[in-house]
CSV table of C-alpha atoms in Angstrom, one decimal:
chain,number,residue,atom,x,y,z
A,1275,MET,CA,0.1,22.8,-8.5
A,1276,ILE,CA,2.6,20.9,-11.9
A,1277,THR,CA,6.1,22.6,-11.7
A,1278,PRO,CA,8.8,21.8,-13.4
A,1279,GLY,CA,11.2,19.4,-12.0
A,1280,LYS,CA,14.7,17.2,-12.4
A,1281,ASN,CA,15.0,15.9,-15.3
A,1282,GLY,CA,12.8,18.5,-17.3
A,1283,GLN,CA,9.4,16.3,-16.1
A,1284,MET,CA,6.6,18.0,-14.6
A,1285,GLU,CA,6.1,17.5,-10.7
A,1286,GLU,CA,2.6,17.7,-9.2
A,1287,GLN,CA,3.0,19.8,-5.4
A,1288,ILE,CA,0.9,18.1,-3.0
A,1289,ASP,CA,-0.9,20.6,-0.2
A,1290,PHE,CA,-0.3,17.9,3.1
A,1291,SER,CA,-2.5,20.3,4.4
A,1292,LYS,CA,-5.2,19.3,2.4
A,1293,THR,CA,-4.3,15.6,3.5
A,1294,THR,CA,-5.1,13.4,6.9
A,1295,GLN,CA,-2.7,11.9,9.1
A,1296,ILE,CA,-3.1,7.8,8.2
A,1297,LYS,CA,-2.6,5.2,12.2
A,1298,CYS,CA,-2.5,1.8,12.7
A,1299,ASP,CA,-6.0,0.7,13.5
A,1300,LYS,CA,-4.3,-1.2,16.4
A,1301,CYS,CA,-2.2,0.8,18.5
A,1302,GLU,CA,-2.4,4.5,17.1
A,1303,ASN,CA,1.0,4.8,15.9
A,1304,SER,CA,1.9,7.1,12.4
A,1305,THR,CA,4.7,5.3,11.1
A,1306,PHE,CA,4.8,2.8,8.7
A,1307,LYS,CA,7.1,0.6,6.8
A,1308,GLN,CA,6.6,-2.0,3.6
A,1309,THR,CA,5.9,-5.5,3.9
A,1310,LEU,CA,4.4,-8.6,1.5
A,1311,LEU,CA,1.4,-9.8,2.0
A,1312,VAL,CA,1.3,-13.4,-0.5
A,1313,ARG,CA,-1.7,-15.0,-2.1
A,1314,LYS,CA,-2.1,-18.0,-3.4
A,1315,MET,CA,-3.7,-18.6,-6.4
A,1316,SER,CA,-5.4,-21.9,-7.1
A,1317,ALA,CA,-4.3,-23.8,-10.9
A,1318,LEU,CA,-8.5,-23.7,-11.6
A,1319,VAL,CA,-8.7,-19.8,-11.4
A,1320,SER,CA,-5.1,-18.9,-12.8
A,1321,PRO,CA,-4.1,-18.1,-16.6
A,1322,SER,CA,-1.4,-20.2,-16.9
A,1323,GLY,CA,-2.8,-23.2,-15.7
A,1324,GLN,CA,-0.3,-24.2,-12.4
A,1325,GLU,CA,-0.4,-22.4,-9.2
A,1326,VAL,CA,0.4,-19.0,-9.0
A,1327,ILE,CA,2.4,-17.6,-5.7
A,1328,ILE,CA,1.9,-13.7,-5.8
A,1329,PRO,CA,3.5,-11.0,-3.8
A,1330,MET,CA,1.4,-7.7,-2.5
A,1331,ALA,CA,3.6,-5.0,-1.1
A,1332,VAL,CA,1.0,-3.4,1.8
A,1333,PHE,CA,2.4,-1.3,4.6
A,1334,GLY,CA,2.8,-2.6,7.8
A,1335,CYS,CA,2.9,-1.0,11.2
A,1336,GLU,CA,6.6,-0.4,12.2
A,1337,LYS,CA,5.7,-0.6,16.0
A,1338,CYS,CA,3.1,-3.7,16.4
A,1339,GLY,CA,3.0,-5.2,12.7
A,1340,HIS,CA,-0.6,-4.9,11.8
A,1341,VAL,CA,-1.4,-4.4,8.5
A,1342,ASN,CA,-4.4,-2.4,8.3
A,1343,LYS,CA,-7.4,-3.2,6.0
A,1344,GLU,CA,-7.4,-0.3,4.0
A,1345,PHE,CA,-3.7,-1.9,2.7
A,1346,GLU,CA,-4.8,-4.9,2.0
A,1347,ASP,CA,-8.1,-4.4,0.7
A,1348,VAL,CA,-7.7,-7.3,-2.1
A,1349,ASN,CA,-11.1,-6.7,-3.6
A,1350,GLY,CA,-10.7,-2.4,-4.7
A,1351,ILE,CA,-7.5,-4.2,-6.9
A,1352,LYS,CA,-8.2,-5.2,-10.7
């Protein structure tokens, strides 16, 4: 369902009963915090021709710090 939100913009209402909870693959905790993975791109494949350091926002477990594979899968990013 889409309803009017702040500033007159339309917002989609999410039915959380149709979602599944994600848990840490390592400790089963269900709370996460945003953190960064850092990737390096070789100058050989970089569009600029120079080595590039790329930060990638992911979610890490608040309890143990583990990052689930589904959060760090760079193959799904285009």
